Amino acid sequence: MTTKINQTSLALVRGDITKERVDAIANAANALLMGGGGVDGAIHRAGGPAIEAKCRQIRAEQGGCPTGQAVLTTGGNLPAKHIIHTVGPIWRGGTAGEAELLASCYRESLGLALKHGIKTIAFPSISTGVYGYPVAQAAVIALNAVKQFLAAHDGLDEVRFVLFDDATYDAYENALSKMRD
Ligand code: APR
């Protein structure tokens, strides 16, 4: 499913984000940039040690990456040149600022992309795996955050959500259809 917001295409696809041919892929990281399971593990495995080396450097310089923020590393051996590591909130029932922090992940990642001349970026569904964010709610927040950013900023050609399983894809498709009504 694809739609257009100002100059930028917004696309939903099913797939494995490590295979995407885009300028940058976003990673659902943790605050210490230590690598983990889920999409983070897949990215580190496929991208090789150059990613971990840069994460270690960022950890030494600034202690990691706070929840809701984003940092940039090389894409290592991946087709994508850059990785934007962003740290989603852990779901704590919805009253601990999770929605604002999740929206911030997308805004900060897109801001970093513009700053680095990135034209095409792919996102996974941040926080909806290990971090437990209910996917129907996360999809609405993610798509609204991207839509609002693109309404206010030109410069990106495509923002693509690369969704790993049918349930996640369906949640995003449902949220996007409702937004277009
Ligand atoms: N491509 C795209 N999406 C993927 C891939 C992949 N290769 N692998 C997993 N996913 C999906 C999951 O199915 C889920 O829908 O990414 C989504 C986010 O799940 P997680 O990777 O578990 O991310 P998150 O919930 O944000 O938890 C982050 O998990 O791996 C650790 O270090 C990470 O501590 C951090 C935490």
Tab-separated table of C-alpha atoms and ligand atoms in Angstrom:
chain	number	residue	atom	x	y	z
A	1	MET	CA	0.000	0.000	0.000
A	2	THR	CA	1.426	3.406	-0.990
A	3	THR	CA	0.264	6.953	-0.475
A	4	LYS	CA	1.854	10.345	-1.015
A	5	ILE	CA	2.377	13.142	1.505
A	6	ASN	CA	3.602	16.304	-0.213
A	7	GLN	CA	6.677	15.162	-2.193
A	8	THR	CA	7.234	11.931	-0.258
A	9	SER	CA	5.880	8.433	-0.877
A	10	LEU	CA	4.741	6.575	2.205
A	11	ALA	CA	4.732	2.823	1.604
A	12	LEU	CA	3.827	-0.261	3.629
A	13	VAL	CA	5.456	-3.545	2.611
A	14	ARG	CA	5.900	-6.959	4.182
A	15	GLY	CA	9.496	-8.088	4.452
A	16	ASP	CA	12.870	-8.302	6.119
A	17	ILE	CA	14.290	-4.806	6.621
A	18	THR	CA	17.916	-5.990	6.406
A	19	LYS	CA	17.384	-6.638	2.676
A	20	GLU	CA	15.967	-3.194	1.824
A	21	ARG	CA	17.733	-1.108	-0.805
A	22	VAL	CA	17.239	2.305	0.772
A	23	ASP	CA	19.658	4.974	1.954
A	24	ALA	CA	18.956	4.176	5.598
A	25	ILE	CA	17.103	1.616	7.658
A	26	ALA	CA	15.929	2.308	11.188
A	27	ASN	CA	16.712	-0.148	13.961
A	28	ALA	CA	14.573	-0.803	17.053
A	29	ALA	CA	17.557	-0.563	19.410
A	30	ASN	CA	18.027	-0.402	23.178
A	31	ALA	CA	19.385	2.551	25.153
A	32	LEU	CA	22.857	1.046	25.486
A	33	LEU	CA	23.050	0.194	21.758
A	34	MET	CA	24.107	-3.277	22.846
A	35	GLY	CA	22.375	-5.284	20.156
A	36	GLY	CA	19.719	-7.798	21.084
A	37	GLY	CA	17.115	-10.054	19.508
A	38	GLY	CA	14.381	-9.151	17.031
A	39	VAL	CA	15.196	-6.701	14.292
A	40	ASP	CA	18.253	-5.430	16.199
A	41	GLY	CA	19.819	-8.883	16.197
A	42	ALA	CA	18.987	-9.386	12.526
A	43	ILE	CA	20.603	-6.059	11.575
A	44	HIS	CA	23.798	-6.727	13.526
A	45	ARG	CA	24.076	-10.268	12.125
A	46	ALA	CA	23.573	-9.167	8.530
A	47	GLY	CA	25.552	-5.908	8.769
A	48	GLY	CA	28.660	-7.254	10.495
A	49	PRO	CA	31.026	-5.855	13.127
A	50	ALA	CA	31.380	-2.306	11.737
A	51	ILE	CA	27.957	-1.490	13.173
A	52	GLU	CA	28.863	-2.688	16.659
A	53	ALA	CA	32.157	-0.773	16.495
A	54	LYS	CA	30.319	2.494	15.809
A	55	CYS	CA	27.748	1.706	18.534
A	56	ARG	CA	30.618	1.192	20.983
A	57	GLN	CA	32.065	4.570	20.001
A	58	ILE	CA	28.715	6.322	20.522
A	59	ARG	CA	28.390	4.571	23.898
A	60	ALA	CA	31.821	5.848	24.916
A	61	GLU	CA	31.079	9.390	23.728
A	62	GLN	CA	27.516	9.882	24.959
A	63	GLY	CA	26.533	6.833	26.991
A	64	GLY	CA	24.166	5.384	24.387
A	65	CYS	CA	20.838	6.701	23.136
A	66	PRO	CA	17.932	7.779	25.380
A	67	THR	CA	14.423	6.452	24.713
A	68	GLY	CA	12.718	8.478	21.985
A	69	GLN	CA	16.034	9.637	20.453
A	70	ALA	CA	18.056	8.393	17.465
A	71	VAL	CA	21.714	7.979	16.450
A	72	LEU	CA	23.333	7.157	13.115
A	73	THR	CA	25.882	4.467	12.226
A	74	THR	CA	27.194	2.858	9.087
A	75	GLY	CA	25.149	0.116	7.494
A	76	GLY	CA	28.227	-2.129	7.366
A	77	ASN	CA	27.619	-4.953	4.885
A	78	LEU	CA	23.927	-4.146	4.430
A	79	PRO	CA	22.551	-2.732	1.173
A	80	ALA	CA	21.529	0.364	3.181
A	81	LYS	CA	24.419	2.797	3.668
A	82	HIS	CA	23.253	4.008	7.078
A	83	ILE	CA	21.424	2.690	10.101
A	84	ILE	CA	19.424	5.008	12.288
A	85	HIS	CA	19.179	3.385	15.706
A	86	THR	CA	16.189	4.593	17.665
A	87	VAL	CA	15.041	3.451	21.069
A	88	GLY	CA	11.344	2.843	21.490
A	89	PRO	CA	9.542	2.854	24.831
A	90	ILE	CA	8.891	-0.347	26.757
A	91	TRP	CA	5.107	-0.765	27.080
A	92	ARG	CA	4.088	-0.153	30.714
A	93	GLY	CA	0.325	0.012	30.235
A	94	GLY	CA	0.130	3.279	28.323
A	95	THR	CA	0.340	5.809	31.168
A	96	ALA	CA	4.110	6.263	31.258
A	97	GLY	CA	4.418	8.588	28.255
A	98	GLU	CA	4.819	5.701	25.821
A	99	ALA	CA	2.838	7.310	22.975
A	100	GLU	CA	4.857	10.527	23.002
A	101	LEU	CA	8.148	8.622	23.219
A	102	LEU	CA	7.170	6.368	20.319
A	103	ALA	CA	6.168	9.351	18.151
A	104	SER	CA	9.477	10.969	19.048
A	105	CYS	CA	11.400	7.935	17.700
A	106	TYR	CA	9.944	8.502	14.227
A	107	ARG	CA	10.337	12.298	14.309
A	108	GLU	CA	13.931	12.149	15.544
A	109	SER	CA	14.862	9.458	13.008
A	110	LEU	CA	13.405	11.474	10.132
A	111	GLY	CA	15.131	14.635	11.373
A	112	LEU	CA	18.459	12.783	11.463
A	113	ALA	CA	17.810	11.438	7.973
A	114	LEU	CA	17.276	14.935	6.585
A	115	LYS	CA	20.397	16.181	8.348
A	116	HIS	CA	22.472	13.489	6.607
A	117	GLY	CA	21.012	13.923	3.132
A	118	ILE	CA	19.177	10.594	3.286
A	119	LYS	CA	16.393	10.405	0.696
A	120	THR	CA	14.890	6.979	1.329
A	121	ILE	CA	14.374	5.390	4.727
A	122	ALA	CA	12.767	2.159	5.937
A	123	PHE	CA	11.312	1.638	9.415
A	124	PRO	CA	10.396	-1.543	11.263
A	125	SER	CA	7.494	-1.472	13.703
A	126	ILE	CA	9.334	0.016	16.669
A	127	SER	CA	8.473	-1.248	20.198
A	128	THR	CA	5.901	-3.841	19.119
A	129	GLY	CA	8.100	-6.913	19.608
A	130	VAL	CA	10.185	-7.450	22.749
A	131	TYR	CA	9.050	-4.063	24.136
A	132	GLY	CA	5.399	-5.148	24.050
A	133	TYR	CA	3.645	-2.081	22.604
A	134	PRO	CA	0.184	-3.121	21.310
A	135	VAL	CA	0.584	-3.037	17.552
A	136	ALA	CA	-2.796	-1.491	16.677
A	137	GLN	CA	-1.993	1.523	18.847
A	138	ALA	CA	1.647	1.691	17.766
A	139	ALA	CA	0.650	1.684	14.085
A	140	VAL	CA	-1.578	4.749	14.512
A	141	ILE	CA	1.138	6.609	16.405
A	142	ALA	CA	3.860	5.663	13.929
A	143	LEU	CA	1.870	6.669	10.858
A	144	ASN	CA	0.616	9.901	12.396
A	145	ALA	CA	4.114	10.894	13.482
A	146	VAL	CA	5.498	10.259	9.985
A	147	LYS	CA	2.574	12.014	8.327
A	148	GLN	CA	2.953	15.096	10.508
A	149	PHE	CA	6.694	15.214	9.889
A	150	LEU	CA	6.268	14.927	6.119
A	151	ALA	CA	3.555	17.579	6.107
A	152	ALA	CA	6.093	19.963	7.652
A	153	HIS	CA	9.343	18.930	5.903
A	154	ASP	CA	10.320	18.384	2.274
A	155	GLY	CA	13.452	16.509	1.189
A	156	LEU	CA	12.644	12.817	1.557
A	157	ASP	CA	11.666	10.731	-1.472
A	158	GLU	CA	10.273	7.708	0.358
A	159	VAL	CA	9.448	6.503	3.833
A	160	ARG	CA	8.788	2.772	3.843
A	161	PHE	CA	7.488	0.629	6.689
A	162	VAL	CA	8.894	-2.884	6.331
A	163	LEU	CA	6.686	-5.136	8.404
A	164	PHE	CA	7.841	-8.604	9.278
A	165	ASP	CA	4.619	-10.544	9.755
A	166	ASP	CA	1.035	-10.489	8.530
A	167	ALA	CA	-0.467	-9.302	11.828
A	168	THR	CA	1.852	-6.300	11.932
A	169	TYR	CA	1.317	-5.484	8.269
A	170	ASP	CA	-2.473	-5.722	8.710
A	171	ALA	CA	-2.388	-3.378	11.718
A	172	TYR	CA	-0.482	-0.735	9.749
A	173	GLU	CA	-2.669	-1.173	6.679
A	174	ASN	CA	-5.779	-0.781	8.796
A	175	ALA	CA	-4.399	2.348	10.502
A	176	LEU	CA	-3.358	3.904	7.190
A	177	SER	CA	-6.736	3.177	5.543
A	178	LYS	CA	-8.525	4.882	8.425
A	179	MET	CA	-6.234	7.904	8.197
A	180	ARG	CA	-7.040	8.311	4.501
A	181	ASP	CA	-10.818	8.193	5.036
B	1	APR	N1	12.752	-6.941	9.495
B	1	APR	C1	11.686	-6.199	9.843
B	1	APR	N2	11.074	-6.315	11.030
B	1	APR	C2	11.553	-7.252	11.887
B	1	APR	C3	12.663	-8.073	11.594
B	1	APR	C4	13.275	-7.885	10.337
B	1	APR	N3	14.339	-8.595	9.955
B	1	APR	N4	12.874	-8.890	12.672
B	1	APR	C5	11.926	-8.615	13.585
B	1	APR	N5	11.122	-7.638	13.128
B	1	APR	C6	9.942	-7.011	13.729
B	1	APR	C7	9.249	-7.745	14.843
B	1	APR	O1	8.451	-8.795	14.303
B	1	APR	C8	8.398	-6.633	15.438
B	1	APR	O2	7.211	-6.450	14.653
B	1	APR	O3	10.302	-5.777	14.328
B	1	APR	C9	9.281	-5.399	15.242
B	1	APR	C10	9.914	-4.846	16.502
B	1	APR	O4	10.280	-5.911	17.355
B	1	APR	P1	11.658	-5.954	18.155
B	1	APR	O5	12.796	-6.166	17.226
B	1	APR	O6	11.486	-6.920	19.264
B	1	APR	O7	11.828	-4.420	18.721
B	1	APR	P2	11.225	-3.688	20.041
B	1	APR	O8	9.897	-4.220	20.421
B	1	APR	O9	11.372	-2.226	19.766
B	1	APR	O10	12.206	-4.126	21.200
B	1	APR	C11	13.507	-3.595	21.235
B	1	APR	O11	14.545	-5.732	21.547
B	1	APR	O12	16.143	-6.738	20.243
B	1	APR	C12	15.925	-5.969	21.350
B	1	APR	O13	17.917	-4.639	21.487
B	1	APR	C13	16.541	-4.593	21.242
B	1	APR	O14	16.254	-4.293	23.576
B	1	APR	C14	15.759	-3.912	22.303
B	1	APR	C15	14.379	-4.459	22.143
